[in-house]
Amino acid sequence: YNEPMVEEYLRHAAYRNYPVVGVSWTQANEYCLWRTDRVNEDILIKKQFLKPDTKQQNENNFNTEAYLAGQYLGNVNKSMPSLNPNNASNNGKRQVQIEDGILLPKYRLPTEAEWEYAAVGLIGNTKKEQVNQRRIYPWNGSQLRSDSKKSYGQLNANFKRGRGDYMGVAGNLNDGASIPAAVDAYPPNDVGLYNMAGNVAEWVQ
């Protein structure tokens, strides 16, 4: 039943600017760990601490935690000078540590509170550093349609408006997406984040 959706949407190149769907919470967390390792490995290669290694497999693969613990034995190109005068081992050299400010901390899913803070985006609702009104949506007002001159009357998000109503009615009243829309199909909130209301649900920590 789901195979056409997988082949024609989830994996199709035409949908590369669409949100990733069909991912479990565990898979999302695993992706965060994978991205941490790939980004930090790329940083170390660009800073010439590591040589590129295209033959990584099994235990011989770059892992941020293993590298920080001194257990990674891959293509190390150079080391940092040790600032510890008592460090006679390793010829006064050491691997990059997180304190050096070169490696990035772990990627992770946001907490529910972090996600809500980012979604509401109250940056445009402050007056003298005070929040003077609470938002229902990531935009001002209690309406689902835009009130700006440029996009007056257009829907601000991709959502299901009623039972069985995925598309609305024809013409300008249609939100334009029976399935998830492109990530930049609707305007961002005041902190520059797209689709914090509608389109697809997001995993949190």
mmCIF file with all atom_site columns, C-alpha atoms in Angstrom:
data_model
loop_
_atom_site.group_PDB
_atom_site.id
_atom_site.type_symbol
_atom_site.label_atom_id
_atom_site.label_alt_id
_atom_site.label_comp_id
_atom_site.label_asym_id
_atom_site.label_entity_id
_atom_site.label_seq_id
_atom_site.pdbx_PDB_ins_code
_atom_site.Cartn_x
_atom_site.Cartn_y
_atom_site.Cartn_z
_atom_site.occupancy
_atom_site.B_iso_or_equiv
_atom_site.pdbx_formal_charge
_atom_site.auth_seq_id
_atom_site.auth_comp_id
_atom_site.auth_asym_id
_atom_site.auth_atom_id
_atom_site.pdbx_PDB_model_num
ATOM 1   C CA . TYR A 1 1   ? 0.000   0.000  0.000  1.00 0.00 ? 1   TYR A CA 1
ATOM 2   C CA . ASN A 1 2   ? 2.773   2.465  0.886  1.00 0.00 ? 2   ASN A CA 1
ATOM 3   C CA . GLU A 1 3   ? 5.226   1.477  -1.864 1.00 0.00 ? 3   GLU A CA 1
ATOM 4   C CA . PRO A 1 4   ? 4.038   4.091  -4.434 1.00 0.00 ? 4   PRO A CA 1
ATOM 5   C CA . MET A 1 5   ? 4.406   6.820  -1.782 1.00 0.00 ? 5   MET A CA 1
ATOM 6   C CA . VAL A 1 6   ? 7.914   5.626  -0.944 1.00 0.00 ? 6   VAL A CA 1
ATOM 7   C CA . GLU A 1 7   ? 9.085   5.427  -4.552 1.00 0.00 ? 7   GLU A CA 1
ATOM 8   C CA . GLU A 1 8   ? 7.279   8.495  -5.920 1.00 0.00 ? 8   GLU A CA 1
ATOM 9   C CA . TYR A 1 9   ? 7.647   10.824 -2.948 1.00 0.00 ? 9   TYR A CA 1
ATOM 10  C CA . LEU A 1 10  ? 9.980   9.797  -0.165 1.00 0.00 ? 10  LEU A CA 1
ATOM 11  C CA . ARG A 1 11  ? 12.930  8.854  -2.410 1.00 0.00 ? 11  ARG A CA 1
ATOM 12  C CA . HIS A 1 12  ? 12.197  10.850 -5.559 1.00 0.00 ? 12  HIS A CA 1
ATOM 13  C CA . ALA A 1 13  ? 14.731  13.560 -6.451 1.00 0.00 ? 13  ALA A CA 1
ATOM 14  C CA . ALA A 1 14  ? 11.961  16.054 -7.252 1.00 0.00 ? 14  ALA A CA 1
ATOM 15  C CA . TYR A 1 15  ? 11.089  16.139 -3.530 1.00 0.00 ? 15  TYR A CA 1
ATOM 16  C CA . ARG A 1 16  ? 14.572  16.951 -2.202 1.00 0.00 ? 16  ARG A CA 1
ATOM 17  C CA . ASN A 1 17  ? 13.284  20.339 -0.936 1.00 0.00 ? 17  ASN A CA 1
ATOM 18  C CA . TYR A 1 18  ? 10.473  18.682 0.994  1.00 0.00 ? 18  TYR A CA 1
ATOM 19  C CA . PRO A 1 19  ? 10.499  17.647 4.666  1.00 0.00 ? 19  PRO A CA 1
ATOM 20  C CA . VAL A 1 20  ? 11.752  14.179 5.562  1.00 0.00 ? 20  VAL A CA 1
ATOM 21  C CA . VAL A 1 21  ? 8.820   11.977 6.583  1.00 0.00 ? 21  VAL A CA 1
ATOM 22  C CA . GLY A 1 22  ? 8.370   8.364  7.646  1.00 0.00 ? 22  GLY A CA 1
ATOM 23  C CA . VAL A 1 23  ? 11.200  8.552  10.183 1.00 0.00 ? 23  VAL A CA 1
ATOM 24  C CA . SER A 1 24  ? 10.824  7.149  13.690 1.00 0.00 ? 24  SER A CA 1
ATOM 25  C CA . TRP A 1 25  ? 12.055  8.917  16.840 1.00 0.00 ? 25  TRP A CA 1
ATOM 26  C CA . THR A 1 26  ? 14.910  6.417  17.116 1.00 0.00 ? 26  THR A CA 1
ATOM 27  C CA . GLN A 1 27  ? 15.952  7.045  13.518 1.00 0.00 ? 27  GLN A CA 1
ATOM 28  C CA . ALA A 1 28  ? 15.884  10.820 14.094 1.00 0.00 ? 28  ALA A CA 1
ATOM 29  C CA . ASN A 1 29  ? 18.187  10.418 17.105 1.00 0.00 ? 29  ASN A CA 1
ATOM 30  C CA . GLU A 1 30  ? 20.525  8.127  15.176 1.00 0.00 ? 30  GLU A CA 1
ATOM 31  C CA . TYR A 1 31  ? 20.690  10.729 12.420 1.00 0.00 ? 31  TYR A CA 1
ATOM 32  C CA . CYS A 1 32  ? 21.751  13.358 14.978 1.00 0.00 ? 32  CYS A CA 1
ATOM 33  C CA . LEU A 1 33  ? 24.648  11.133 16.094 1.00 0.00 ? 33  LEU A CA 1
ATOM 34  C CA . TRP A 1 34  ? 25.616  10.362 12.494 1.00 0.00 ? 34  TRP A CA 1
ATOM 35  C CA . ARG A 1 35  ? 25.567  14.068 11.592 1.00 0.00 ? 35  ARG A CA 1
ATOM 36  C CA . THR A 1 36  ? 27.726  14.914 14.624 1.00 0.00 ? 36  THR A CA 1
ATOM 37  C CA . ASP A 1 37  ? 30.389  12.476 13.438 1.00 0.00 ? 37  ASP A CA 1
ATOM 38  C CA . ARG A 1 38  ? 30.284  13.554 9.792  1.00 0.00 ? 38  ARG A CA 1
ATOM 39  C CA . VAL A 1 39  ? 30.422  17.299 10.564 1.00 0.00 ? 39  VAL A CA 1
ATOM 40  C CA . ASN A 1 40  ? 33.274  16.927 13.074 1.00 0.00 ? 40  ASN A CA 1
ATOM 41  C CA . GLU A 1 41  ? 35.179  14.629 10.726 1.00 0.00 ? 41  GLU A CA 1
ATOM 42  C CA . ASP A 1 42  ? 34.802  17.218 7.942  1.00 0.00 ? 42  ASP A CA 1
ATOM 43  C CA . ILE A 1 43  ? 36.032  19.990 10.257 1.00 0.00 ? 43  ILE A CA 1
ATOM 44  C CA . LEU A 1 44  ? 39.129  17.968 11.209 1.00 0.00 ? 44  LEU A CA 1
ATOM 45  C CA . ILE A 1 45  ? 39.860  17.192 7.552  1.00 0.00 ? 45  ILE A CA 1
ATOM 46  C CA . LYS A 1 46  ? 39.519  20.845 6.520  1.00 0.00 ? 46  LYS A CA 1
ATOM 47  C CA . LYS A 1 47  ? 41.802  21.898 9.394  1.00 0.00 ? 47  LYS A CA 1
ATOM 48  C CA . GLN A 1 48  ? 44.203  19.124 8.285  1.00 0.00 ? 48  GLN A CA 1
ATOM 49  C CA . PHE A 1 49  ? 44.135  17.184 11.560 1.00 0.00 ? 49  PHE A CA 1
ATOM 50  C CA . LEU A 1 50  ? 42.833  14.154 9.628  1.00 0.00 ? 50  LEU A CA 1
ATOM 51  C CA . LYS A 1 51  ? 43.394  12.841 6.122  1.00 0.00 ? 51  LYS A CA 1
ATOM 52  C CA . PRO A 1 52  ? 40.272  11.839 4.167  1.00 0.00 ? 52  PRO A CA 1
ATOM 53  C CA . ASP A 1 53  ? 39.527  8.128  4.540  1.00 0.00 ? 53  ASP A CA 1
ATOM 54  C CA . THR A 1 54  ? 37.069  6.735  1.994  1.00 0.00 ? 54  THR A CA 1
ATOM 55  C CA . LYS A 1 55  ? 37.487  3.113  3.134  1.00 0.00 ? 55  LYS A CA 1
ATOM 56  C CA . GLN A 1 56  ? 35.910  3.389  6.568  1.00 0.00 ? 56  GLN A CA 1
ATOM 57  C CA . GLN A 1 57  ? 34.006  0.311  7.643  1.00 0.00 ? 57  GLN A CA 1
ATOM 58  C CA . ASN A 1 58  ? 33.086  -1.627 10.794 1.00 0.00 ? 58  ASN A CA 1
ATOM 59  C CA . GLU A 1 59  ? 35.124  -0.358 13.756 1.00 0.00 ? 59  GLU A CA 1
ATOM 60  C CA . ASN A 1 60  ? 37.454  1.642  11.508 1.00 0.00 ? 60  ASN A CA 1
ATOM 61  C CA . ASN A 1 61  ? 35.145  4.609  11.119 1.00 0.00 ? 61  ASN A CA 1
ATOM 62  C CA . PHE A 1 62  ? 35.357  8.111  12.531 1.00 0.00 ? 62  PHE A CA 1
ATOM 63  C CA . ASN A 1 63  ? 33.405  8.561  15.736 1.00 0.00 ? 63  ASN A CA 1
ATOM 64  C CA . THR A 1 64  ? 33.536  11.848 17.657 1.00 0.00 ? 64  THR A CA 1
ATOM 65  C CA . GLU A 1 65  ? 33.442  10.189 21.087 1.00 0.00 ? 65  GLU A CA 1
ATOM 66  C CA . ALA A 1 66  ? 36.153  7.672  20.155 1.00 0.00 ? 66  ALA A CA 1
ATOM 67  C CA . TYR A 1 67  ? 38.326  10.462 18.741 1.00 0.00 ? 67  TYR A CA 1
ATOM 68  C CA . LEU A 1 68  ? 37.974  12.612 21.874 1.00 0.00 ? 68  LEU A CA 1
ATOM 69  C CA . ALA A 1 69  ? 38.848  9.574  24.011 1.00 0.00 ? 69  ALA A CA 1
ATOM 70  C CA . GLY A 1 70  ? 41.999  8.975  21.955 1.00 0.00 ? 70  GLY A CA 1
ATOM 71  C CA . GLN A 1 71  ? 40.710  5.664  20.580 1.00 0.00 ? 71  GLN A CA 1
ATOM 72  C CA . TYR A 1 72  ? 40.406  6.617  16.916 1.00 0.00 ? 72  TYR A CA 1
ATOM 73  C CA . LEU A 1 73  ? 43.371  5.224  14.990 1.00 0.00 ? 73  LEU A CA 1
ATOM 74  C CA . GLY A 1 74  ? 42.411  6.330  11.484 1.00 0.00 ? 74  GLY A CA 1
ATOM 75  C CA . ASN A 1 75  ? 44.260  8.674  9.122  1.00 0.00 ? 75  ASN A CA 1
ATOM 76  C CA . VAL A 1 76  ? 45.521  11.181 11.684 1.00 0.00 ? 76  VAL A CA 1
ATOM 77  C CA . ASN A 1 77  ? 47.554  13.846 9.873  1.00 0.00 ? 77  ASN A CA 1
ATOM 78  C CA . LYS A 1 78  ? 48.746  16.150 12.667 1.00 0.00 ? 78  LYS A CA 1
ATOM 79  C CA . SER A 1 79  ? 48.238  16.825 16.361 1.00 0.00 ? 79  SER A CA 1
ATOM 80  C CA . MET A 1 80  ? 47.836  19.809 18.648 1.00 0.00 ? 80  MET A CA 1
ATOM 81  C CA . PRO A 1 81  ? 50.768  20.958 20.792 1.00 0.00 ? 81  PRO A CA 1
ATOM 82  C CA . SER A 1 82  ? 50.274  20.017 24.404 1.00 0.00 ? 82  SER A CA 1
ATOM 83  C CA . LEU A 1 83  ? 50.127  22.960 26.812 1.00 0.00 ? 83  LEU A CA 1
ATOM 84  C CA . ASN A 1 84  ? 50.818  20.710 29.778 1.00 0.00 ? 84  ASN A CA 1
ATOM 85  C CA . PRO A 1 85  ? 54.521  21.015 30.735 1.00 0.00 ? 85  PRO A CA 1
ATOM 86  C CA . ASN A 1 86  ? 54.346  17.632 32.508 1.00 0.00 ? 86  ASN A CA 1
ATOM 87  C CA . ASN A 1 87  ? 53.167  15.840 29.346 1.00 0.00 ? 87  ASN A CA 1
ATOM 88  C CA . ALA A 1 88  ? 56.310  14.082 28.170 1.00 0.00 ? 88  ALA A CA 1
ATOM 89  C CA . SER A 1 89  ? 54.430  11.288 26.425 1.00 0.00 ? 89  SER A CA 1
ATOM 90  C CA . ASN A 1 90  ? 53.513  11.569 22.739 1.00 0.00 ? 90  ASN A CA 1
ATOM 91  C CA . ASN A 1 91  ? 56.351  14.100 22.237 1.00 0.00 ? 91  ASN A CA 1
ATOM 92  C CA . GLY A 1 92  ? 54.248  16.867 23.752 1.00 0.00 ? 92  GLY A CA 1
ATOM 93  C CA . LYS A 1 93  ? 51.454  16.338 21.230 1.00 0.00 ? 93  LYS A CA 1
ATOM 94  C CA . ARG A 1 94  ? 47.780  15.658 21.774 1.00 0.00 ? 94  ARG A CA 1
ATOM 95  C CA . GLN A 1 95  ? 44.564  15.225 19.794 1.00 0.00 ? 95  GLN A CA 1
ATOM 96  C CA . VAL A 1 96  ? 42.032  18.011 19.397 1.00 0.00 ? 96  VAL A CA 1
ATOM 97  C CA . GLN A 1 97  ? 39.746  18.306 22.421 1.00 0.00 ? 97  GLN A CA 1
ATOM 98  C CA . ILE A 1 98  ? 36.284  19.852 22.670 1.00 0.00 ? 98  ILE A CA 1
ATOM 99  C CA . GLU A 1 99  ? 37.763  22.685 24.763 1.00 0.00 ? 99  GLU A CA 1
ATOM 100 C CA . ASP A 1 100 ? 39.839  23.852 21.768 1.00 0.00 ? 100 ASP A CA 1
ATOM 101 C CA . GLY A 1 101 ? 36.700  25.228 20.143 1.00 0.00 ? 101 GLY A CA 1
ATOM 102 C CA . ILE A 1 102 ? 37.321  23.390 16.873 1.00 0.00 ? 102 ILE A CA 1
ATOM 103 C CA . LEU A 1 103 ? 34.853  20.513 17.172 1.00 0.00 ? 103 LEU A CA 1
ATOM 104 C CA . LEU A 1 104 ? 31.122  21.049 17.495 1.00 0.00 ? 104 LEU A CA 1
ATOM 105 C CA . PRO A 1 105 ? 29.048  19.569 20.332 1.00 0.00 ? 105 PRO A CA 1
ATOM 106 C CA . LYS A 1 106 ? 26.579  16.767 19.651 1.00 0.00 ? 106 LYS A CA 1
ATOM 107 C CA . TYR A 1 107 ? 23.619  17.441 17.403 1.00 0.00 ? 107 TYR A CA 1
ATOM 108 C CA . ARG A 1 108 ? 20.373  16.476 19.117 1.00 0.00 ? 108 ARG A CA 1
ATOM 109 C CA . LEU A 1 109 ? 16.636  16.865 18.853 1.00 0.00 ? 109 LEU A CA 1
ATOM 110 C CA . PRO A 1 110 ? 15.262  19.974 20.593 1.00 0.00 ? 110 PRO A CA 1
ATOM 111 C CA . THR A 1 111 ? 13.387  19.660 23.864 1.00 0.00 ? 111 THR A CA 1
ATOM 112 C CA . GLU A 1 112 ? 9.667   20.346 23.763 1.00 0.00 ? 112 GLU A CA 1
ATOM 113 C CA . ALA A 1 113 ? 10.214  23.736 25.438 1.00 0.00 ? 113 ALA A CA 1
ATOM 114 C CA . GLU A 1 114 ? 12.982  24.669 22.961 1.00 0.00 ? 114 GLU A CA 1
ATOM 115 C CA . TRP A 1 115 ? 10.786  23.692 20.027 1.00 0.00 ? 115 TRP A CA 1
ATOM 116 C CA . GLU A 1 116 ? 7.812   25.700 21.318 1.00 0.00 ? 116 GLU A CA 1
ATOM 117 C CA . TYR A 1 117 ? 10.000  28.759 21.979 1.00 0.00 ? 117 TYR A CA 1
ATOM 118 C CA . ALA A 1 118 ? 11.377  28.543 18.432 1.00 0.00 ? 118 ALA A CA 1
ATOM 119 C CA . ALA A 1 119 ? 7.954   27.882 16.918 1.00 0.00 ? 119 ALA A CA 1
ATOM 120 C CA . VAL A 1 120 ? 6.159   30.803 18.550 1.00 0.00 ? 120 VAL A CA 1
ATOM 121 C CA . GLY A 1 121 ? 8.993   33.195 17.665 1.00 0.00 ? 121 GLY A CA 1
ATOM 122 C CA . LEU A 1 122 ? 8.125   36.074 19.973 1.00 0.00 ? 122 LEU A CA 1
ATOM 123 C CA . ILE A 1 123 ? 11.005  38.180 18.698 1.00 0.00 ? 123 ILE A CA 1
ATOM 124 C CA . GLY A 1 124 ? 8.580   40.508 16.886 1.00 0.00 ? 124 GLY A CA 1
ATOM 125 C CA . ASN A 1 125 ? 6.298   40.923 19.884 1.00 0.00 ? 125 ASN A CA 1
ATOM 126 C CA . THR A 1 126 ? 8.595   42.656 22.319 1.00 0.00 ? 126 THR A CA 1
ATOM 127 C CA . LYS A 1 127 ? 8.255   46.229 23.458 1.00 0.00 ? 127 LYS A CA 1
ATOM 128 C CA . LYS A 1 128 ? 11.020  47.583 25.697 1.00 0.00 ? 128 LYS A CA 1
ATOM 129 C CA . GLU A 1 129 ? 12.190  43.972 26.200 1.00 0.00 ? 129 GLU A CA 1
ATOM 130 C CA . GLN A 1 130 ? 8.729   42.923 27.407 1.00 0.00 ? 130 GLN A CA 1
ATOM 131 C CA . VAL A 1 131 ? 6.449   40.445 25.621 1.00 0.00 ? 131 VAL A CA 1
ATOM 132 C CA . ASN A 1 132 ? 3.210   42.367 25.297 1.00 0.00 ? 132 ASN A CA 1
ATOM 133 C CA . GLN A 1 133 ? 1.046   39.643 23.766 1.00 0.00 ? 133 GLN A CA 1
ATOM 134 C CA . ARG A 1 134 ? 1.070   35.866 23.509 1.00 0.00 ? 134 ARG A CA 1
ATOM 135 C CA . ARG A 1 135 ? 0.763   34.244 20.103 1.00 0.00 ? 135 ARG A CA 1
ATOM 136 C CA . ILE A 1 136 ? -1.523  31.398 19.154 1.00 0.00 ? 136 ILE A CA 1
ATOM 137 C CA . TYR A 1 137 ? 0.370   30.732 15.921 1.00 0.00 ? 137 TYR A CA 1
ATOM 138 C CA . PRO A 1 138 ? 3.902   31.547 14.725 1.00 0.00 ? 138 PRO A CA 1
ATOM 139 C CA . TRP A 1 139 ? 2.399   34.720 13.201 1.00 0.00 ? 139 TRP A CA 1
ATOM 140 C CA . ASN A 1 140 ? 0.427   37.543 14.834 1.00 0.00 ? 140 ASN A CA 1
ATOM 141 C CA . GLY A 1 141 ? -3.344  37.423 15.045 1.00 0.00 ? 141 GLY A CA 1
ATOM 142 C CA . SER A 1 142 ? -5.894  34.664 15.488 1.00 0.00 ? 142 SER A CA 1
ATOM 143 C CA . GLN A 1 143 ? -6.556  34.121 11.782 1.00 0.00 ? 143 GLN A CA 1
ATOM 144 C CA . LEU A 1 144 ? -5.093  31.387 9.595  1.00 0.00 ? 144 LEU A CA 1
ATOM 145 C CA . ARG A 1 145 ? -4.800  33.685 6.580  1.00 0.00 ? 145 ARG A CA 1
ATOM 146 C CA . SER A 1 146 ? -2.230  36.379 5.916  1.00 0.00 ? 146 SER A CA 1
ATOM 147 C CA . ASP A 1 147 ? -3.143  40.023 6.491  1.00 0.00 ? 147 ASP A CA 1
ATOM 148 C CA . SER A 1 148 ? -0.056  41.511 4.822  1.00 0.00 ? 148 SER A CA 1
ATOM 149 C CA . LYS A 1 149 ? -0.544  43.518 1.620  1.00 0.00 ? 149 LYS A CA 1
ATOM 150 C CA . LYS A 1 150 ? 1.769   41.262 -0.357 1.00 0.00 ? 150 LYS A CA 1
ATOM 151 C CA . SER A 1 151 ? 0.003   37.977 0.430  1.00 0.00 ? 151 SER A CA 1
ATOM 152 C CA . TYR A 1 152 ? -3.403  39.074 1.720  1.00 0.00 ? 152 TYR A CA 1
ATOM 153 C CA . GLY A 1 153 ? -5.826  36.209 2.192  1.00 0.00 ? 153 GLY A CA 1
ATOM 154 C CA . GLN A 1 154 ? -3.348  33.404 1.561  1.00 0.00 ? 154 GLN A CA 1
ATOM 155 C CA . LEU A 1 155 ? -3.066  30.583 4.081  1.00 0.00 ? 155 LEU A CA 1
ATOM 156 C CA . ASN A 1 156 ? -0.036  30.841 6.391  1.00 0.00 ? 156 ASN A CA 1
ATOM 157 C CA . ALA A 1 157 ? 0.522   27.086 6.715  1.00 0.00 ? 157 ALA A CA 1
ATOM 158 C CA . ASN A 1 158 ? -0.199  23.697 5.181  1.00 0.00 ? 158 ASN A CA 1
ATOM 159 C CA . PHE A 1 159 ? -2.744  21.914 7.368  1.00 0.00 ? 159 PHE A CA 1
ATOM 160 C CA . LYS A 1 160 ? -5.877  19.783 7.263  1.00 0.00 ? 160 LYS A CA 1
ATOM 161 C CA . ARG A 1 161 ? -8.816  22.104 7.884  1.00 0.00 ? 161 ARG A CA 1
ATOM 162 C CA . GLY A 1 162 ? -11.454 19.462 8.502  1.00 0.00 ? 162 GLY A CA 1
ATOM 163 C CA . ARG A 1 163 ? -12.235 15.758 8.323  1.00 0.00 ? 163 ARG A CA 1
ATOM 164 C CA . GLY A 1 164 ? -11.218 14.533 4.879  1.00 0.00 ? 164 GLY A CA 1
ATOM 165 C CA . ASP A 1 165 ? -10.416 18.100 3.742  1.00 0.00 ? 165 ASP A CA 1
ATOM 166 C CA . TYR A 1 166 ? -6.783  18.008 2.667  1.00 0.00 ? 166 TYR A CA 1
ATOM 167 C CA . MET A 1 167 ? -6.931  20.574 -0.125 1.00 0.00 ? 167 MET A CA 1
ATOM 168 C CA . GLY A 1 168 ? -9.799  22.974 0.548  1.00 0.00 ? 168 GLY A CA 1
ATOM 169 C CA . VAL A 1 169 ? -11.647 24.238 -2.508 1.00 0.00 ? 169 VAL A CA 1
ATOM 170 C CA . ALA A 1 170 ? -10.299 25.376 -5.846 1.00 0.00 ? 170 ALA A CA 1
ATOM 171 C CA . GLY A 1 171 ? -8.507  28.633 -6.572 1.00 0.00 ? 171 GLY A CA 1
ATOM 172 C CA . ASN A 1 172 ? -6.959  30.931 -3.973 1.00 0.00 ? 172 ASN A CA 1
ATOM 173 C CA . LEU A 1 173 ? -8.743  29.185 -1.110 1.00 0.00 ? 173 LEU A CA 1
ATOM 174 C CA . ASN A 1 174 ? -6.635  26.072 -1.692 1.00 0.00 ? 174 ASN A CA 1
ATOM 175 C CA . ASP A 1 175 ? -3.531  25.690 0.478  1.00 0.00 ? 175 ASP A CA 1
ATOM 176 C CA . GLY A 1 176 ? -1.859  24.033 -2.502 1.00 0.00 ? 176 GLY A CA 1
ATOM 177 C CA . ALA A 1 177 ? -0.687  20.807 -0.878 1.00 0.00 ? 177 ALA A CA 1
ATOM 178 C CA . SER A 1 178 ? -2.525  17.536 -0.362 1.00 0.00 ? 178 SER A CA 1
ATOM 179 C CA . ILE A 1 179 ? 0.684   16.043 1.015  1.00 0.00 ? 179 ILE A CA 1
ATOM 180 C CA . PRO A 1 180 ? 3.592   17.899 2.660  1.00 0.00 ? 180 PRO A CA 1
ATOM 181 C CA . ALA A 1 181 ? 4.566   21.093 0.858  1.00 0.00 ? 181 ALA A CA 1
ATOM 182 C CA . ALA A 1 182 ? 8.096   22.298 0.088  1.00 0.00 ? 182 ALA A CA 1
ATOM 183 C CA . VAL A 1 183 ? 9.941   23.548 3.165  1.00 0.00 ? 183 VAL A CA 1
ATOM 184 C CA . ASP A 1 184 ? 9.880   27.162 1.957  1.00 0.00 ? 184 ASP A CA 1
ATOM 185 C CA . ALA A 1 185 ? 6.324   27.185 0.552  1.00 0.00 ? 185 ALA A CA 1
ATOM 186 C CA . TYR A 1 186 ? 5.032   29.405 3.378  1.00 0.00 ? 186 TYR A CA 1
ATOM 187 C CA . PRO A 1 187 ? 6.640   32.442 4.996  1.00 0.00 ? 187 PRO A CA 1
ATOM 188 C CA . PRO A 1 188 ? 9.000   31.906 7.976  1.00 0.00 ? 188 PRO A CA 1
ATOM 189 C CA . ASN A 1 189 ? 8.257   33.110 11.491 1.00 0.00 ? 189 ASN A CA 1
ATOM 190 C CA . ASP A 1 190 ? 10.091  36.037 13.091 1.00 0.00 ? 190 ASP A CA 1
ATOM 191 C CA . VAL A 1 191 ? 13.164  33.948 13.922 1.00 0.00 ? 191 VAL A CA 1
ATOM 192 C CA . GLY A 1 192 ? 13.428  32.705 10.325 1.00 0.00 ? 192 GLY A CA 1
ATOM 193 C CA . LEU A 1 193 ? 12.102  29.146 10.813 1.00 0.00 ? 193 LEU A CA 1
ATOM 194 C CA . TYR A 1 194 ? 9.750   27.619 8.253  1.00 0.00 ? 194 TYR A CA 1
ATOM 195 C CA . ASN A 1 195 ? 6.678   25.430 8.781  1.00 0.00 ? 195 ASN A CA 1
ATOM 196 C CA . MET A 1 196 ? 6.551   25.646 12.562 1.00 0.00 ? 196 MET A CA 1
ATOM 197 C CA . ALA A 1 197 ? 2.777   25.337 12.150 1.00 0.00 ? 197 ALA A CA 1
ATOM 198 C CA . GLY A 1 198 ? 1.481   22.798 9.667  1.00 0.00 ? 198 GLY A CA 1
ATOM 199 C CA . ASN A 1 199 ? 3.125   20.673 6.975  1.00 0.00 ? 199 ASN A CA 1
ATOM 200 C CA . VAL A 1 200 ? 4.562   17.806 9.091  1.00 0.00 ? 200 VAL A CA 1
ATOM 201 C CA . ALA A 1 201 ? 4.977   17.119 12.782 1.00 0.00 ? 201 ALA A CA 1
ATOM 202 C CA . GLU A 1 202 ? 8.490   17.330 14.240 1.00 0.00 ? 202 GLU A CA 1
ATOM 203 C CA . TRP A 1 203 ? 10.168  14.980 16.706 1.00 0.00 ? 203 TRP A CA 1
ATOM 204 C CA . VAL A 1 204 ? 11.415  16.455 19.974 1.00 0.00 ? 204 VAL A CA 1
ATOM 205 C CA . GLN A 1 205 ? 13.703  15.035 22.610 1.00 0.00 ? 205 GLN A CA 1
#
